[in-house]
mmCIF file with all atom_site columns, C-alpha atoms in Angstrom:
data_model
loop_
_atom_site.group_PDB
_atom_site.id
_atom_site.type_symbol
_atom_site.label_atom_id
_atom_site.label_alt_id
_atom_site.label_comp_id
_atom_site.label_asym_id
_atom_site.label_entity_id
_atom_site.label_seq_id
_atom_site.pdbx_PDB_ins_code
_atom_site.Cartn_x
_atom_site.Cartn_y
_atom_site.Cartn_z
_atom_site.occupancy
_atom_site.B_iso_or_equiv
_atom_site.pdbx_formal_charge
_atom_site.auth_seq_id
_atom_site.auth_comp_id
_atom_site.auth_asym_id
_atom_site.auth_atom_id
_atom_site.pdbx_PDB_model_num
ATOM 1  C CA . MET A 1 1  ? -5.192  -0.651  8.446   1.00 0.00 ? 336 MET A CA 1
ATOM 2  C CA . LEU A 1 2  ? -2.119  1.407   7.645   1.00 0.00 ? 337 LEU A CA 1
ATOM 3  C CA . GLN A 1 3  ? -0.652  0.717   11.055  1.00 0.00 ? 338 GLN A CA 1
ATOM 4  C CA . VAL A 1 4  ? -1.379  -3.006  10.645  1.00 0.00 ? 339 VAL A CA 1
ATOM 5  C CA . ILE A 1 5  ? 0.862   -3.152  7.558   1.00 0.00 ? 340 ILE A CA 1
ATOM 6  C CA . PHE A 1 6  ? 3.777   -1.926  9.648   1.00 0.00 ? 341 PHE A CA 1
ATOM 7  C CA . LEU A 1 7  ? 2.908   -4.248  12.542  1.00 0.00 ? 342 LEU A CA 1
ATOM 8  C CA . ILE A 1 8  ? 2.852   -7.261  10.220  1.00 0.00 ? 343 ILE A CA 1
ATOM 9  C CA . ALA A 1 9  ? 6.198   -6.278  8.712   1.00 0.00 ? 344 ALA A CA 1
ATOM 10 C CA . ASP A 1 10 ? 7.725   -5.828  12.170  1.00 0.00 ? 345 ASP A CA 1
ATOM 11 C CA . LYS A 1 11 ? 6.323   -9.030  13.669  1.00 0.00 ? 346 LYS A CA 1
ATOM 12 C CA . THR A 1 12 ? 7.230   -11.225 10.692  1.00 0.00 ? 347 THR A CA 1
ATOM 13 C CA . ASP A 1 13 ? 10.570  -9.557  9.864   1.00 0.00 ? 348 ASP A CA 1
ATOM 14 C CA . LYS A 1 14 ? 9.390   -9.129  6.286   1.00 0.00 ? 349 LYS A CA 1
ATOM 15 C CA . PRO A 1 15 ? 10.065  -6.072  4.135   1.00 0.00 ? 350 PRO A CA 1
ATOM 16 C CA . ILE A 1 16 ? 7.251   -3.538  4.065   1.00 0.00 ? 351 ILE A CA 1
ATOM 17 C CA . TYR A 1 17 ? 6.493   -4.234  0.394   1.00 0.00 ? 352 TYR A CA 1
ATOM 18 C CA . GLU A 1 18 ? 5.701   -7.881  1.242   1.00 0.00 ? 353 GLU A CA 1
ATOM 19 C CA . ALA A 1 19 ? 3.384   -6.893  4.096   1.00 0.00 ? 354 ALA A CA 1
ATOM 20 C CA . MET A 1 20 ? 1.663   -4.378  1.800   1.00 0.00 ? 355 MET A CA 1
ATOM 21 C CA . GLN A 1 21 ? 0.702   -7.101  -0.668  1.00 0.00 ? 356 GLN A CA 1
ATOM 22 C CA . LEU A 1 22 ? -1.813  -8.377  1.888   1.00 0.00 ? 357 LEU A CA 1
ATOM 23 C CA . PHE A 1 23 ? -3.694  -5.079  1.421   1.00 0.00 ? 358 PHE A CA 1
ATOM 24 C CA . THR A 1 24 ? -2.940  -4.215  -2.226  1.00 0.00 ? 359 THR A CA 1
ATOM 25 C CA . SER A 1 25 ? -2.233  -6.817  -4.896  1.00 0.00 ? 360 SER A CA 1
ATOM 26 C CA . ASN A 1 26 ? -3.741  -9.829  -3.097  1.00 0.00 ? 361 ASN A CA 1
ATOM 27 C CA . PRO A 1 27 ? -7.223  -8.263  -2.652  1.00 0.00 ? 362 PRO A CA 1
ATOM 28 C CA . ALA A 1 28 ? -7.116  -6.848  -6.200  1.00 0.00 ? 363 ALA A CA 1
ATOM 29 C CA . LYS A 1 29 ? -6.406  -10.339 -7.532  1.00 0.00 ? 364 LYS A CA 1
ATOM 30 C CA . ALA A 1 30 ? -9.157  -11.839 -5.341  1.00 0.00 ? 365 ALA A CA 1
ATOM 31 C CA . ILE A 1 31 ? -11.841 -9.566  -6.833  1.00 0.00 ? 366 ILE A CA 1
ATOM 32 C CA . ASP A 1 32 ? -10.387 -9.636  -10.357 1.00 0.00 ? 367 ASP A CA 1
ATOM 33 C CA . ILE A 1 33 ? -9.333  -5.981  -10.676 1.00 0.00 ? 368 ILE A CA 1
ATOM 34 C CA . PHE A 1 34 ? -5.567  -6.594  -10.694 1.00 0.00 ? 369 PHE A CA 1
ATOM 35 C CA . GLY A 1 35 ? -5.507  -5.647  -14.377 1.00 0.00 ? 370 GLY A CA 1
ATOM 36 C CA . ASP A 1 36 ? -5.647  -1.949  -13.479 1.00 0.00 ? 371 ASP A CA 1
ATOM 37 C CA . ARG A 1 37 ? -5.152  -1.819  -9.675  1.00 0.00 ? 372 ARG A CA 1
ATOM 38 C CA . GLY A 1 38 ? -3.233  -3.427  -6.833  1.00 0.00 ? 373 GLY A CA 1
ATOM 39 C CA . SER A 1 39 ? 0.312   -2.624  -7.944  1.00 0.00 ? 374 SER A CA 1
ATOM 40 C CA . LEU A 1 40 ? 2.253   0.256   -9.462  1.00 0.00 ? 375 LEU A CA 1
ATOM 41 C CA . GLU A 1 41 ? 2.844   -0.687  -13.079 1.00 0.00 ? 376 GLU A CA 1
ATOM 42 C CA . LEU A 1 42 ? 2.760   1.051   -16.427 1.00 0.00 ? 377 LEU A CA 1
ATOM 43 C CA . GLY A 1 43 ? -0.840  1.411   -17.601 1.00 0.00 ? 378 GLY A CA 1
ATOM 44 C CA . LYS A 1 44 ? -2.444  0.985   -14.175 1.00 0.00 ? 379 LYS A CA 1
ATOM 45 C CA . ARG A 1 45 ? -4.329  3.672   -12.227 1.00 0.00 ? 380 ARG A CA 1
ATOM 46 C CA . ALA A 1 46 ? -1.309  4.800   -10.177 1.00 0.00 ? 381 ALA A CA 1
ATOM 47 C CA . ASP A 1 47 ? -3.195  5.154   -6.890  1.00 0.00 ? 382 ASP A CA 1
ATOM 48 C CA . ALA A 1 48 ? -0.746  5.416   -4.000  1.00 0.00 ? 383 ALA A CA 1
ATOM 49 C CA . ILE A 1 49 ? -0.123  6.964   -0.624  1.00 0.00 ? 384 ILE A CA 1
ATOM 50 C CA . ALA A 1 50 ? 2.992   8.433   0.966   1.00 0.00 ? 385 ALA A CA 1
ATOM 51 C CA . VAL A 1 51 ? 3.581   7.621   4.607   1.00 0.00 ? 386 VAL A CA 1
ATOM 52 C CA . HIS A 1 52 ? 5.896   9.002   7.274   1.00 0.00 ? 387 HIS A CA 1
ATOM 53 C CA . ARG A 1 53 ? 6.839   6.511   9.951   1.00 0.00 ? 388 ARG A CA 1
ATOM 54 C CA . ASP A 1 54 ? 8.225   7.985   13.154  1.00 0.00 ? 389 ASP A CA 1
ATOM 55 C CA . GLY A 1 55 ? 8.446   4.632   14.921  1.00 0.00 ? 390 GLY A CA 1
ATOM 56 C CA . VAL A 1 56 ? 5.173   5.083   16.779  1.00 0.00 ? 391 VAL A CA 1
ATOM 57 C CA . VAL A 1 57 ? 2.227   5.600   14.440  1.00 0.00 ? 392 VAL A CA 1
ATOM 58 C CA . PRO A 1 58 ? 2.537   5.834   10.637  1.00 0.00 ? 393 PRO A CA 1
ATOM 59 C CA . CYS A 1 59 ? 1.151   9.110   9.305   1.00 0.00 ? 394 CYS A CA 1
ATOM 60 C CA . LEU A 1 60 ? -0.338  9.620   5.857   1.00 0.00 ? 395 LEU A CA 1
ATOM 61 C CA . THR A 1 61 ? 1.459   12.511  4.142   1.00 0.00 ? 396 THR A CA 1
ATOM 62 C CA . ALA A 1 62 ? 0.052   12.413  0.588   1.00 0.00 ? 397 ALA A CA 1
ATOM 63 C CA . THR A 1 63 ? -2.585  10.672  -1.517  1.00 0.00 ? 398 THR A CA 1
ATOM 64 C CA . ILE A 1 64 ? -2.152  10.083  -5.229  1.00 0.00 ? 399 ILE A CA 1
ATOM 65 C CA . CYS A 1 65 ? -5.175  9.069   -7.306  1.00 0.00 ? 400 CYS A CA 1
ATOM 66 C CA . GLN A 1 66 ? -4.826  8.137   -10.975 1.00 0.00 ? 401 GLN A CA 1
ATOM 67 C CA . GLY A 1 67 ? -1.312  9.584   -10.914 1.00 0.00 ? 402 GLY A CA 1
ATOM 68 C CA . ARG A 1 68 ? -2.315  12.987  -9.488  1.00 0.00 ? 403 ARG A CA 1
ATOM 69 C CA . ARG A 1 69 ? -1.745  14.201  -5.958  1.00 0.00 ? 404 ARG A CA 1
ATOM 70 C CA . VAL A 1 70 ? -5.106  14.912  -4.319  1.00 0.00 ? 405 VAL A CA 1
ATOM 71 C CA . SER A 1 71 ? -3.967  15.571  -0.749  1.00 0.00 ? 406 SER A CA 1
#
């Protein structure tokens, strides 16, 4: 699904943060957990990933869970 975020952004000429909402805040709102997940805001879980994009396939470089790097 990570690659799909970049494909959507490329095909629609939208910024990556707008394409990401399809996989982050929108689903969190749909299942009523947006209060603590789905976006990076003060007081939320702070789950995130870091990605390197070389133009071919995006590569996960770090995983942050509850504000702490786990990989």
